[in-house]
Short mmCIF file of C-alpha atoms and ligand atoms in Angstrom, two decimals:
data_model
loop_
_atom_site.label_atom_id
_atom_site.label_comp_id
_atom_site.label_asym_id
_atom_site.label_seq_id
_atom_site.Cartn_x
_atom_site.Cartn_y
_atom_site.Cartn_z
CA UNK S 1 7.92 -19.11 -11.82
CA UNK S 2 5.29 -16.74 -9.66
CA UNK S 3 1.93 -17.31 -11.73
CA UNK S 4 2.17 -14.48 -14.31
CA UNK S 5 -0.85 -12.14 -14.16
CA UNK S 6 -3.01 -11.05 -16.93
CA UNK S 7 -1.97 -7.46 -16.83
CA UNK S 8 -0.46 -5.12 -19.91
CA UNK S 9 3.12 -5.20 -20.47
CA UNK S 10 4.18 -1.69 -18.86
CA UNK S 11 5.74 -1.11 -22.20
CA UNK S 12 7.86 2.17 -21.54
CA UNK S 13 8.78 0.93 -18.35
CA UNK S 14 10.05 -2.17 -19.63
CA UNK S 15 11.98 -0.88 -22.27
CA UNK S 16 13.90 1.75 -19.62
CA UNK S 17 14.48 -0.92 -17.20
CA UNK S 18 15.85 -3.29 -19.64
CA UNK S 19 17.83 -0.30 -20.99
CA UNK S 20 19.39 0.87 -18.03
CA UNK S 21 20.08 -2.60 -16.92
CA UNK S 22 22.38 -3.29 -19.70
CA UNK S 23 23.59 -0.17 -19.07
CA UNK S 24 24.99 -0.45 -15.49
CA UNK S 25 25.33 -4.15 -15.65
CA UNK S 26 26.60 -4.86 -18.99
CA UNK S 27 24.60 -8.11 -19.15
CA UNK S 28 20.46 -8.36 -20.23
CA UNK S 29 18.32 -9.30 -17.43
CA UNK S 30 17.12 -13.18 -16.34
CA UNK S 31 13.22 -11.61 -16.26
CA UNK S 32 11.63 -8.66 -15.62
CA UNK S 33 8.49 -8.62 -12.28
CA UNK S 34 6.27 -6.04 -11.80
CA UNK S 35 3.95 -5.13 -9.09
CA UNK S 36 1.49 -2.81 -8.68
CA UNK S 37 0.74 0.54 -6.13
CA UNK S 38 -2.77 0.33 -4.05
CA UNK S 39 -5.63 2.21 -3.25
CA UNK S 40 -7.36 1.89 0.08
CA UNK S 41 -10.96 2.23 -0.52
CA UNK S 42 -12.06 1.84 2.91
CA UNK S 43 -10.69 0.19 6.04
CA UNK S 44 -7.78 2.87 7.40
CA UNK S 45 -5.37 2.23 10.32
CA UNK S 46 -7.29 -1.07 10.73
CA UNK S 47 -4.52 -3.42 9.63
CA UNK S 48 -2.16 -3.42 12.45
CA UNK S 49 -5.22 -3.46 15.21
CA UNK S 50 -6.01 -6.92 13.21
CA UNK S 51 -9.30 -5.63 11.58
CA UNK S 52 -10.56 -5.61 7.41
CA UNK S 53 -9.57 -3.74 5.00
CA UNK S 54 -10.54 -3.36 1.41
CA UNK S 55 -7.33 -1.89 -1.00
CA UNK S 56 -7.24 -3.09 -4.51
CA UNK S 57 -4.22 -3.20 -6.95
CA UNK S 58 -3.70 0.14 -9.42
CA UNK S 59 -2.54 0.29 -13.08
CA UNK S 60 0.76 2.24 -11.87
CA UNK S 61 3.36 -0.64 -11.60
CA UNK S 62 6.93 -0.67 -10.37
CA UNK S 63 8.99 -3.04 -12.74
CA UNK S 64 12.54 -4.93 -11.75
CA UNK S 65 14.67 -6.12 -14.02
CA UNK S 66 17.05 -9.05 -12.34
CA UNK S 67 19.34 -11.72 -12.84
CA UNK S 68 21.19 -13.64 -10.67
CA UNK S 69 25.44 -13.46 -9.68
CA UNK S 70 27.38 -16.13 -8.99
CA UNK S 71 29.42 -14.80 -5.96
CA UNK S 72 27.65 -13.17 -3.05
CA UNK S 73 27.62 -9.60 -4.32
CA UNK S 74 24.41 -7.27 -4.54
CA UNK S 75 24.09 -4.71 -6.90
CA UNK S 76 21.55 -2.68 -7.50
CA UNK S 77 20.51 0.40 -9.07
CA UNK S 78 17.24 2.60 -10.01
CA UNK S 79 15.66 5.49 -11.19
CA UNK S 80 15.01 6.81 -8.07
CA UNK S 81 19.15 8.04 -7.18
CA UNK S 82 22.28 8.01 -9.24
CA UNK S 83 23.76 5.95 -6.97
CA UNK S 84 24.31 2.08 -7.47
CA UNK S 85 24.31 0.23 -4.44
CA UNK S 86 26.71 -2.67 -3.99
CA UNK S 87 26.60 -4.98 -0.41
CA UNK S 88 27.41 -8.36 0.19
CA UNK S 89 24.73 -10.62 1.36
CA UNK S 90 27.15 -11.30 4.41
CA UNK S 91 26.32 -7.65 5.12
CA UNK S 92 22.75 -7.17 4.66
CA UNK S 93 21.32 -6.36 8.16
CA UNK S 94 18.79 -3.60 8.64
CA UNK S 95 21.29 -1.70 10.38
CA UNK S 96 23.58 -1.51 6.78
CA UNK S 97 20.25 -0.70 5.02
CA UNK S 98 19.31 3.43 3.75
CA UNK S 99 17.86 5.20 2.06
CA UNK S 100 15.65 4.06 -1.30
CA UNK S 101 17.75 0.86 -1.31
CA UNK S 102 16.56 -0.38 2.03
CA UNK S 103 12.56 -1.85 0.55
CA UNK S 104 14.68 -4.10 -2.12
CA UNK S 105 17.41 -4.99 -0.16
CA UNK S 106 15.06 -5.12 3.30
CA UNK S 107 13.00 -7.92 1.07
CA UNK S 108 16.25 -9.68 0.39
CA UNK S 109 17.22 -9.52 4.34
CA UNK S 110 13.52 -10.75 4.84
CA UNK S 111 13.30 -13.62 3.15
CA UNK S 112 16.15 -14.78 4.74
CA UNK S 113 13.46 -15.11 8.20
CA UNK S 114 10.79 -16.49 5.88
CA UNK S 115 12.72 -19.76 4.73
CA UNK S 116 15.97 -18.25 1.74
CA UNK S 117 19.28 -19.57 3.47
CA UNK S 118 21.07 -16.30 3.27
CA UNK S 119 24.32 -17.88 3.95
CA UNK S 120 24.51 -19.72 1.03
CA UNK S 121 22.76 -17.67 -1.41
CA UNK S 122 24.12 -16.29 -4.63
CA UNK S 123 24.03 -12.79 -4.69
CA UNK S 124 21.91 -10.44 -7.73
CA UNK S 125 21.85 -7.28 -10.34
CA UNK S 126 18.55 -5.42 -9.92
CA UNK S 127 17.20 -2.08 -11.74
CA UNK S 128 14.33 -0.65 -10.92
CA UNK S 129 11.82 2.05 -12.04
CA UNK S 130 8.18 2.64 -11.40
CA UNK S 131 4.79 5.09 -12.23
CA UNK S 132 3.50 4.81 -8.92
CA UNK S 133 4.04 8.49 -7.69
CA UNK S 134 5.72 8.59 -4.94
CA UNK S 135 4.58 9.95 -1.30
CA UNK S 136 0.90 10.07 -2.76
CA UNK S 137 -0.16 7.52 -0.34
CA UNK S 138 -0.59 5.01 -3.10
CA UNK S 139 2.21 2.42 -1.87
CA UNK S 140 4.86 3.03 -3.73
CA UNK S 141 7.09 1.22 -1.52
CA UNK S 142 4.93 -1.71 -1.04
CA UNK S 143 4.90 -1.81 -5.19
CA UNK S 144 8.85 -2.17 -4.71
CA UNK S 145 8.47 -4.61 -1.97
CA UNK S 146 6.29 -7.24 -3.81
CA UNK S 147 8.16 -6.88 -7.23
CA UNK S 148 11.27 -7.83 -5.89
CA UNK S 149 9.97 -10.56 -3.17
CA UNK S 150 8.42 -12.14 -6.57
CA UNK S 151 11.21 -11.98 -8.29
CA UNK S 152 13.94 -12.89 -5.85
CA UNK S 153 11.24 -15.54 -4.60
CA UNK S 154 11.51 -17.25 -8.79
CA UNK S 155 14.98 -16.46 -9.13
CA UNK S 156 16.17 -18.26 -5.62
CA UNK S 157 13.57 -20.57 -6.04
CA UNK S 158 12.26 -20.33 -2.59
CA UNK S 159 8.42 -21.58 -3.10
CA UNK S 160 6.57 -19.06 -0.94
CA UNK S 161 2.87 -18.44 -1.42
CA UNK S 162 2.09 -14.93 -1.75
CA UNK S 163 0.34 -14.54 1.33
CA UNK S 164 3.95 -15.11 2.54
CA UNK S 165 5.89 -12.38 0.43
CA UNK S 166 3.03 -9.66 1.77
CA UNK S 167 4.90 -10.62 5.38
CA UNK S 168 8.22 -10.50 4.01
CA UNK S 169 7.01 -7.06 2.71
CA UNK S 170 5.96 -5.94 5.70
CA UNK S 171 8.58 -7.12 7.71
CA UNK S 172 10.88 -5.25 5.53
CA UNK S 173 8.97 -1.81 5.56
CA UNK S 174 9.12 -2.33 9.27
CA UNK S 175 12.67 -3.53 10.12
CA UNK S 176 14.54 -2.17 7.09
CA UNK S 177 12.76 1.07 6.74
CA UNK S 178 11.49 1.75 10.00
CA UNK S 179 8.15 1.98 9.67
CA UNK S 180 5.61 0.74 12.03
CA UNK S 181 3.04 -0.35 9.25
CA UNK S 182 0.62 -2.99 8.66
CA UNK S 183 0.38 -5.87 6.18
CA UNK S 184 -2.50 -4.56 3.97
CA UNK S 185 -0.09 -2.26 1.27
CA UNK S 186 1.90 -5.52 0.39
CA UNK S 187 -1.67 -7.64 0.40
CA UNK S 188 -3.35 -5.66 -2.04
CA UNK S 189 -0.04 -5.36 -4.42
CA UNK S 190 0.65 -9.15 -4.37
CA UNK S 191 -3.10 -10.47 -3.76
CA UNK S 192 -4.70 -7.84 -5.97
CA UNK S 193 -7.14 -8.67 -9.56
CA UNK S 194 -8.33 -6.78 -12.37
CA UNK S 195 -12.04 -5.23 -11.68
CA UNK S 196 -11.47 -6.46 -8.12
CA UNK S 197 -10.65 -4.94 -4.47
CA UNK S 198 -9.18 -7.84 -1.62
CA UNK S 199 -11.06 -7.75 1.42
CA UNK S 200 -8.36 -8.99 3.91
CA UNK S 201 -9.10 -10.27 7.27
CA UNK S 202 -5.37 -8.89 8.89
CA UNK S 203 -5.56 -11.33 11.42
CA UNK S 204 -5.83 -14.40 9.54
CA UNK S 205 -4.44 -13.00 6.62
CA UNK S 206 -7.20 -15.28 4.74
CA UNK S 207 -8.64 -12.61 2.01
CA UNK S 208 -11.61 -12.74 -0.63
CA UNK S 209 -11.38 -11.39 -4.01
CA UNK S 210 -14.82 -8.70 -3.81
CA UNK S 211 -15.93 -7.23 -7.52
CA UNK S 212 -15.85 -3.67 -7.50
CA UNK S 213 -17.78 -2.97 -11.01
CA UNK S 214 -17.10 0.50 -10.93
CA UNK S 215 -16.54 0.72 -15.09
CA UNK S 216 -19.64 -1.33 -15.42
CA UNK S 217 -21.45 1.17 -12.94
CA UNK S 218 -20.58 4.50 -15.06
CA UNK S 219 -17.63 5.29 -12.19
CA UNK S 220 -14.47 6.34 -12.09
CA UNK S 221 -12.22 6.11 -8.98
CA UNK S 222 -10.57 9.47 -9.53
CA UNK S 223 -7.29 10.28 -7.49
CA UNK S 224 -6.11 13.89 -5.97
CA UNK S 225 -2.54 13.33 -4.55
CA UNK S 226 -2.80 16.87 -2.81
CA UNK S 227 1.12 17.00 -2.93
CA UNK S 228 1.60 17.19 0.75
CA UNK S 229 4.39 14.63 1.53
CA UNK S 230 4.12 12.09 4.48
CA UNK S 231 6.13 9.71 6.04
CA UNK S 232 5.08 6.58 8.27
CA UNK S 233 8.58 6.24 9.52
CA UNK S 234 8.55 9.61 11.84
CA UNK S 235 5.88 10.59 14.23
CA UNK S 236 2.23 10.57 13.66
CA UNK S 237 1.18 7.16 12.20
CA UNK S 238 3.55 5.56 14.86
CA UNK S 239 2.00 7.82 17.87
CA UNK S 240 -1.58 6.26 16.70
CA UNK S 241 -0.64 3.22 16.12
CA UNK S 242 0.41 3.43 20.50
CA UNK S 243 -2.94 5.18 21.06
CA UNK S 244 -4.84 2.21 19.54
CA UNK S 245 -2.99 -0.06 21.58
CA UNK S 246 -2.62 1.62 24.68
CA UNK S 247 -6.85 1.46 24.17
CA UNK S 248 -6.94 -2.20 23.41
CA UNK S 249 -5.12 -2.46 26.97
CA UNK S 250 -7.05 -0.52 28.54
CA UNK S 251 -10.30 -1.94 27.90
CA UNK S 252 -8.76 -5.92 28.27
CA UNK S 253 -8.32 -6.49 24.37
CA UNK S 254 -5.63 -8.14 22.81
CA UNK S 255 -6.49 -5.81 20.09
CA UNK S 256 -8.85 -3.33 18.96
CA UNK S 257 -10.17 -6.08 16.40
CA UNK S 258 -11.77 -7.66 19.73
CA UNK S 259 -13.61 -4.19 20.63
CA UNK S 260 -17.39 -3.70 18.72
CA UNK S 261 -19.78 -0.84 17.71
CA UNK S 262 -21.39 -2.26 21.35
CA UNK S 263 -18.43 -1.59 23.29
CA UNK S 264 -18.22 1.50 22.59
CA UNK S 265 -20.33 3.22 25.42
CA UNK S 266 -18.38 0.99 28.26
CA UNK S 267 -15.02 2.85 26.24
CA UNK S 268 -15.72 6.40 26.69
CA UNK S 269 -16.70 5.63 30.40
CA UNK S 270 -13.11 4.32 31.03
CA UNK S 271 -11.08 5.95 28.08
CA UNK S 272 -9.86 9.58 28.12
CA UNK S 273 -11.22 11.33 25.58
CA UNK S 274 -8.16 11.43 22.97
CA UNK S 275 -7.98 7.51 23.35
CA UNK S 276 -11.43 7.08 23.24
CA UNK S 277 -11.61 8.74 19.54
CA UNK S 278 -9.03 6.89 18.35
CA UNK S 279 -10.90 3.34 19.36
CA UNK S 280 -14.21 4.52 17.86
CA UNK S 281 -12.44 5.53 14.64
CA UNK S 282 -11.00 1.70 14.14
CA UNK S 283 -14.00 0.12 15.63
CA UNK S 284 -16.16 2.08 13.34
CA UNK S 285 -14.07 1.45 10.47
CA UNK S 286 -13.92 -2.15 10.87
CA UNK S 287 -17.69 -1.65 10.60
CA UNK S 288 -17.63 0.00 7.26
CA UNK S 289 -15.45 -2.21 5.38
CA UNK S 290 -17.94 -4.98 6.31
CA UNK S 291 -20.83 -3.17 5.79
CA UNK S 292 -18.99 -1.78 2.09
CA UNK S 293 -18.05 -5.27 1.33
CA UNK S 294 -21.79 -6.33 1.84
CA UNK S 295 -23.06 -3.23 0.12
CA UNK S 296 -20.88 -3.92 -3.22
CA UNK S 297 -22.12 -7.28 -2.94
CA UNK S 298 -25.70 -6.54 -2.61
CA UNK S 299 -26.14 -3.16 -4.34
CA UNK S 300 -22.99 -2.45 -6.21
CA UNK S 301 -20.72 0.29 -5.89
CA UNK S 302 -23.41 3.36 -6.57
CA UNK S 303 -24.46 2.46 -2.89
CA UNK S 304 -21.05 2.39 -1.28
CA UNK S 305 -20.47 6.93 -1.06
CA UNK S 306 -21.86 7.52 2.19
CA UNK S 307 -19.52 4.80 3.64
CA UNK S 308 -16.40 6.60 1.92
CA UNK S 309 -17.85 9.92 3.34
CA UNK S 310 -18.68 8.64 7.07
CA UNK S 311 -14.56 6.86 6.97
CA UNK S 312 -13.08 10.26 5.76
CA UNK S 313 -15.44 12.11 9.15
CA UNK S 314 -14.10 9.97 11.55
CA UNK S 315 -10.32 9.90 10.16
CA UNK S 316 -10.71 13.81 10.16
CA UNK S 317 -12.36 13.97 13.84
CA UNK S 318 -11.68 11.03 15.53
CA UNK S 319 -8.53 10.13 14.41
CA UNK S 320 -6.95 13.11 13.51
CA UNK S 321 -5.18 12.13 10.91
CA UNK S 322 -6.43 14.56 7.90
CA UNK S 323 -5.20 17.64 6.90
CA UNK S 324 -6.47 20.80 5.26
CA UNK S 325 -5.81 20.01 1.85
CA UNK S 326 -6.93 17.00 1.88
CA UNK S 327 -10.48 18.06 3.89
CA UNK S 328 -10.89 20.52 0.77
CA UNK S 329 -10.52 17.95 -1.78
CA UNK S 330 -13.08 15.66 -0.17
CA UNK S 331 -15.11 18.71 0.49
CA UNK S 332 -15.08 20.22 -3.30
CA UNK S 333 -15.14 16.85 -5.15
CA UNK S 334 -18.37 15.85 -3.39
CA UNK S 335 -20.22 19.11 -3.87
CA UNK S 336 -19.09 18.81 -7.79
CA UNK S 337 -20.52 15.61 -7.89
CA UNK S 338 -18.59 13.16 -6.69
CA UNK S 339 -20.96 10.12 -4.68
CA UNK S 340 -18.13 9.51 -1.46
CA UNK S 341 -14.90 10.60 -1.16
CA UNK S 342 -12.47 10.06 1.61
CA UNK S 343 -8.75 10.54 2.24
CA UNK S 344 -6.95 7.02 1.51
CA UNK S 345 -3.43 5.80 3.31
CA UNK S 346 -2.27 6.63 6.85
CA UNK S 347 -2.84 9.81 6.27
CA UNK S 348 -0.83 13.52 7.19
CA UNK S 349 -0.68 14.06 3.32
CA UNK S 350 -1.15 11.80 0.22
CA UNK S 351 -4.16 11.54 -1.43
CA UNK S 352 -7.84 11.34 -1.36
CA UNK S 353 -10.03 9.29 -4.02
CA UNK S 354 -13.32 10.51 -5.03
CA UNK S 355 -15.51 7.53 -6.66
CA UNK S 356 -17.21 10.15 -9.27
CA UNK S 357 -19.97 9.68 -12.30
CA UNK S 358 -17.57 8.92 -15.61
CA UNK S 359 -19.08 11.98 -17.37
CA UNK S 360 -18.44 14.39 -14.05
CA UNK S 361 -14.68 13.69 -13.74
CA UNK S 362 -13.71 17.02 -15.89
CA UNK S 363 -15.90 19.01 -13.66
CA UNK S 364 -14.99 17.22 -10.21
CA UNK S 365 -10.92 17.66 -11.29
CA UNK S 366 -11.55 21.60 -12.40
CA UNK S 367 -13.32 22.50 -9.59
CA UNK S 368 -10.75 20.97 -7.72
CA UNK S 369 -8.13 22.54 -8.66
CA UNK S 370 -10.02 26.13 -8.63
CA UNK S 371 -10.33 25.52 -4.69
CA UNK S 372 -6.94 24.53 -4.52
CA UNK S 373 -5.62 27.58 -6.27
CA UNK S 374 -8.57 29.90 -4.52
CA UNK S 375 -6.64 28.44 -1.16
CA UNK S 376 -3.24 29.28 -2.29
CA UNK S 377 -2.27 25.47 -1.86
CA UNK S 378 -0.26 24.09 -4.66
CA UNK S 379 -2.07 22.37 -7.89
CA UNK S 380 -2.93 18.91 -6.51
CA UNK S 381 -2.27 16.26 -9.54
CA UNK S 382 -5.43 14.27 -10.06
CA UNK S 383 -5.89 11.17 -12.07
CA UNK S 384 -7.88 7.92 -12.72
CA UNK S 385 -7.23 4.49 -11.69
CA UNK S 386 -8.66 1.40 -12.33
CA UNK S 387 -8.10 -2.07 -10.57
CA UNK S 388 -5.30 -4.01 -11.71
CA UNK S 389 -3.96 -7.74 -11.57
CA UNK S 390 -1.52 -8.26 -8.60
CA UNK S 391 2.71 -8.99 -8.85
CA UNK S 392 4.13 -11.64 -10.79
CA UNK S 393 6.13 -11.89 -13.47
CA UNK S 394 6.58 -10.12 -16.87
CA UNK S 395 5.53 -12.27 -19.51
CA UNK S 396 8.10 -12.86 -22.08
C1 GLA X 1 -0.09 2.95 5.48
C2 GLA X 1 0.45 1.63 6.02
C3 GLA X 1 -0.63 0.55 6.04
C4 GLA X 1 -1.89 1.05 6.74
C5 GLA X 1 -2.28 2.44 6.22
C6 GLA X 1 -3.42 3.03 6.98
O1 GLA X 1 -0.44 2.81 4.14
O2 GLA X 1 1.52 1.19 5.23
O3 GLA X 1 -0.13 -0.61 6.66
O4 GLA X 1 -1.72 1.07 8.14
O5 GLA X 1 -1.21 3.35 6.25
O6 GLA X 1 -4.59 2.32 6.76
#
């Protein structure tokens, strides 16, 4: 079985998803997996130009219940539709895939390029629930994706290191869902540890576990999910994601990862100017998450707020990826006493996090939501999160 982590039993969740299980399936479940949602603290739109970032794991978990068939039939259910889905793993192609069912079942097409002989397999039940919100920008589908890689990865017995499920992940997000993301969502849910962010190198895909001490430091990593959906399978993250390469071209790079701080000068000679603000935003950022990684290393994390603030500046300016409500969170939270705060995800909605004094969190969240409301936006939700173990299984 996938090493089980050290983290709570999601009790409630548990007891619905072994409830509804028996429910639509008439049987219990083999096991139960979990796996959690991410927060990026720094290091945005880096992954996929092969740069650092630095996510860590949340305490808001999606948990599967699963057990295996013995014909070739799928079936599986959640508490995200009504619907059950039923396919035959002769049938599972991204092309059959839609809807909420394509992250699980995209996993199960996936591992079948990372090593599970698909033509032989037995089929599964799955139910699923989860208290990741979803569309905040805190990887709720990458929660999905890891839970059931590690469990279909114990249940078929397939052996692959977790390093290995983050690319099954990711290819499923980006052949099953259709959306042109990175690997670092599916990292920091299967690589993730209590008290702990993963600083990922996306090229290698070698990563370090970096202490984040933000309990021990009097902080709180506080949350505003402004509300304003997003989707990274239409338009804007994919039309950056061509910027940043057309750019690498441009200037000879296989990717932006190869372009420094020093470079920079030589880009806006030969880079339009739209190009050339997308570059400087990913070079720069690669930047900070070293620079953050070394700070919390050297300092701890009451030095890291001007690195949050000068990331959510140049995702606002340079790569345009903000918008108004979340500008105002970042704005209020710091002048209520927040140390950095930055918008955190691809961006065009979700949330921001604002890393905020333990005793000014009931200020920071009410005045908040005053500017929201003095804005006429709708009441952002805003919470607390704390770093949390990585996927595995439920212990019994
Ligand atoms: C989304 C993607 C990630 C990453 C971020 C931006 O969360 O899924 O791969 O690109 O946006 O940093």
């Amino acid at each position: 079985m996938t090493a089980s982590p050290s983290f709570d039993r999601p009790a409630d969740l548990l007891d619905s998803v072994d409830g509804c299980f028996q429910t639509r399936f008439n049987h219990t479940p083999a096991g139960f997996w979990s796996a959690p949602g991410r927060v990026n603290l720094i290091g945005e739109h880096t992954d996929y130009n092969d740069g650092y970032v630095l996510p860590f794991a949340i305490d808001r978990r999606t948990v599967v219940g699963m057990r295996l068939r013995e014909d070739r039939l799928v079936r599986i259910a959640s508490s995200f539709a009504e619907e059950a889905i039923e396919i035959s793993l002769d049938e599972l192609i991204p092309e059959n895939l839609h809807g909420w069912s394509a992250y699980p079942l995209g996993v199960a097409w996936a591992l079948g390029r990372f090593g599970a002989d698909l033509k032989v397999a037995v089929g599964f039940e799955a139910f699923i629930d989860s208290d990741v919100p979803i569309g905040a920008g805190l990887s709720s589908s990458a929660a999905i994706e890891s839970a059931v890689a590690v469990a279909l990865n114990d249940l078929w017995r397939l052996g692959l290191d977790r390093r290995t499920l983050a690319r099954v992940g990711q290819l499923a997000e980006n052949r099953a869902v259709g959306a042109p993301t990175g690997s670092m969502d599916q990292s920091a849910s299967l690589l993730g540890q209590a008290d702990a962010a993963v600083f990922l190198d996306c090229r290698s895909l070698d990563s370090e576990i970096v202490p984040l001490g933000f309990q021990a430091a009097g902080l709180e990593l506080l949350i505003i999910d402004t509300r304003v959906s997003h989707s990274h399978a239409t338009g804007g993250y994919a039309a950056r994601r061509a910027s940043c390469e057309a750019g690498a071209a441009m200037l000879g790079a296989t990717s932006l990862r190869d372009v420094g701080v020093g470079d920079l000068d030589r880009a806006r000679e030969l880079l339009d100017d739209e190009t050339f603000r997308r570059v400087r935003h990913v070079v720069t950022e690669d930047q900070r998450v070293l620079d953050t990684v070394r700070t919390l290393r050297e300092k701890g994390p009451i030095a890291i707020g001007a690195l949050l603030d000068a990331s959510h500046v140049s995702m606002r300016d340079d790569f345009e990826i903000s918008v108004a409500e979340l500008d105002l969170a970042v704005a209020t939270a710091r002048e209520a006493g927040a140390i950095g705060a930055r918008m955190t995800g691809g961006g065009f909605g979700g949330a921001a996090i604002a890393l905020t004094p333990q005793a000014l969190v009931p200020a920071v969240t009410a005045a908040v939501l005053a500017a929201f409301a003095a804005a006429g936006y709708a009441a952002p939700n805003l919470f607390t999160v704390h770093a949390a173990d990585g996927a595995g299984a439920v212990p019994a």
